[in-house]
Amino acid sequence: EKHKRLIAQLIDDDPNLLSHEFKFLTIYPDLLPFPIRMQHFMMVQRSKIRGERISLKINRNRIIEDSMRQLLSYKSDCIFGSIRIKFVNEPGIDAGGLLKDWFTSLVVQLFNPNYALFSPSSNGRSNQPNPSSYVNKAHIGIFRFAGRIIARSLVEGIPVPAHFTRGFLKHIIGIYHNTLTDLEDADEELHDSFVWMLKNDVTPLEMTFTADFDDMGDHKVIELKENGNEIPVTNENKEEYVRLMIQ
């Protein structure tokens, strides 16, 4: 702690120190400035890329279908190969630019509403899985593919327009308890209504432990707990109601 500024300067001058003499600092990342932690993270990720070349010939009009079909024809660990892209009927040699174009265009299409995979948050700045994604029969496979592509773009160091809600990011890393603060990122209006409920008398609302939602135009009601449609929400149990709604 006393010498962390000097240590940070040494690592900034020679990033390889974090893999050798100062390797112990990876156990105590809070001692390092965020830019150095990010730099080390990217260096570790790039080391995963192996020499095997994966050549993909992609039609832009079928970018998801072509990418999935061709990548799945390789072994499961091919995602760490050196990927080279050729777009059908387009000139150009992939010296890095086409790969970046492919990652970006592919991720944009994965968030295309026509695939019903993701739905935007109320503020439009982030996304989470669409509850109606089952309308696409291949949705589970495409979700897995989306995860691998976004992860691979991180390994490559290519930023892509994949912005997820905080609650969904917590689920990805295994934290399954969402909070009221997490909800604000996904649905600001619903967050504000729950804040109001927790501060005010809910008796006049005559609510029960059920949730209403729109499923592709079909109105559905689900129970938050067993016999939820018969359990009124009161000032005594409203915190439980809010917690179950958030989950």
XYZ file of N, CA, C and O in Angstrom, residues 68 115 117 133-145:
64
model
N -22.691 -19.037 -37.614
C -22.968 -20.188 -36.752
C -22.621 -21.493 -37.455
O -21.946 -22.353 -36.906
N -35.039 -11.143 -34.263
C -34.621 -12.433 -33.720
C -35.200 -12.678 -32.328
O -35.115 -13.798 -31.809
N -34.253 -12.141 -29.439
C -33.335 -12.683 -28.436
C -33.203 -11.751 -27.229
O -33.223 -12.203 -26.089
N -38.276 -14.984 -26.205
C -37.283 -15.493 -27.155
C -37.614 -16.889 -27.657
O -37.114 -17.318 -28.697
N -38.493 -17.616 -26.928
C -38.840 -18.979 -27.340
C -39.524 -19.029 -28.699
O -39.628 -20.105 -29.312
N -40.021 -17.872 -29.203
C -40.663 -17.871 -30.525
C -39.656 -18.254 -31.603
O -40.046 -18.716 -32.676
N -38.379 -18.044 -31.326
C -37.318 -18.494 -32.218
C -36.887 -19.875 -31.719
O -36.261 -19.991 -30.667
N -37.222 -20.917 -32.450
C -36.985 -22.280 -31.981
C -35.515 -22.562 -31.676
O -35.203 -23.429 -30.865
N -34.627 -21.834 -32.319
C -33.188 -22.059 -32.114
C -32.605 -21.095 -31.086
O -31.393 -20.911 -31.031
N -33.465 -20.489 -30.249
C -33.001 -19.390 -29.397
C -31.913 -19.814 -28.406
O -30.974 -19.056 -28.157
N -31.997 -21.010 -27.836
C -30.985 -21.430 -26.862
C -29.609 -21.533 -27.529
O -28.599 -21.051 -26.996
N -29.575 -22.139 -28.694
C -28.310 -22.270 -29.423
C -27.738 -20.918 -29.821
O -26.529 -20.699 -29.739
N -28.623 -19.987 -30.232
C -28.143 -18.664 -30.638
C -27.667 -17.883 -29.422
O -26.697 -17.127 -29.497
N -28.326 -18.059 -28.270
C -27.858 -17.408 -27.039
C -26.439 -17.869 -26.701
O -25.565 -17.065 -26.365
N -26.216 -19.181 -26.792
C -24.869 -19.710 -26.512
C -23.852 -19.133 -27.504
O -22.747 -18.758 -27.126
N -24.265 -19.084 -28.765
C -23.386 -18.535 -29.804
C -23.096 -17.059 -29.522
O -21.957 -16.609 -29.638
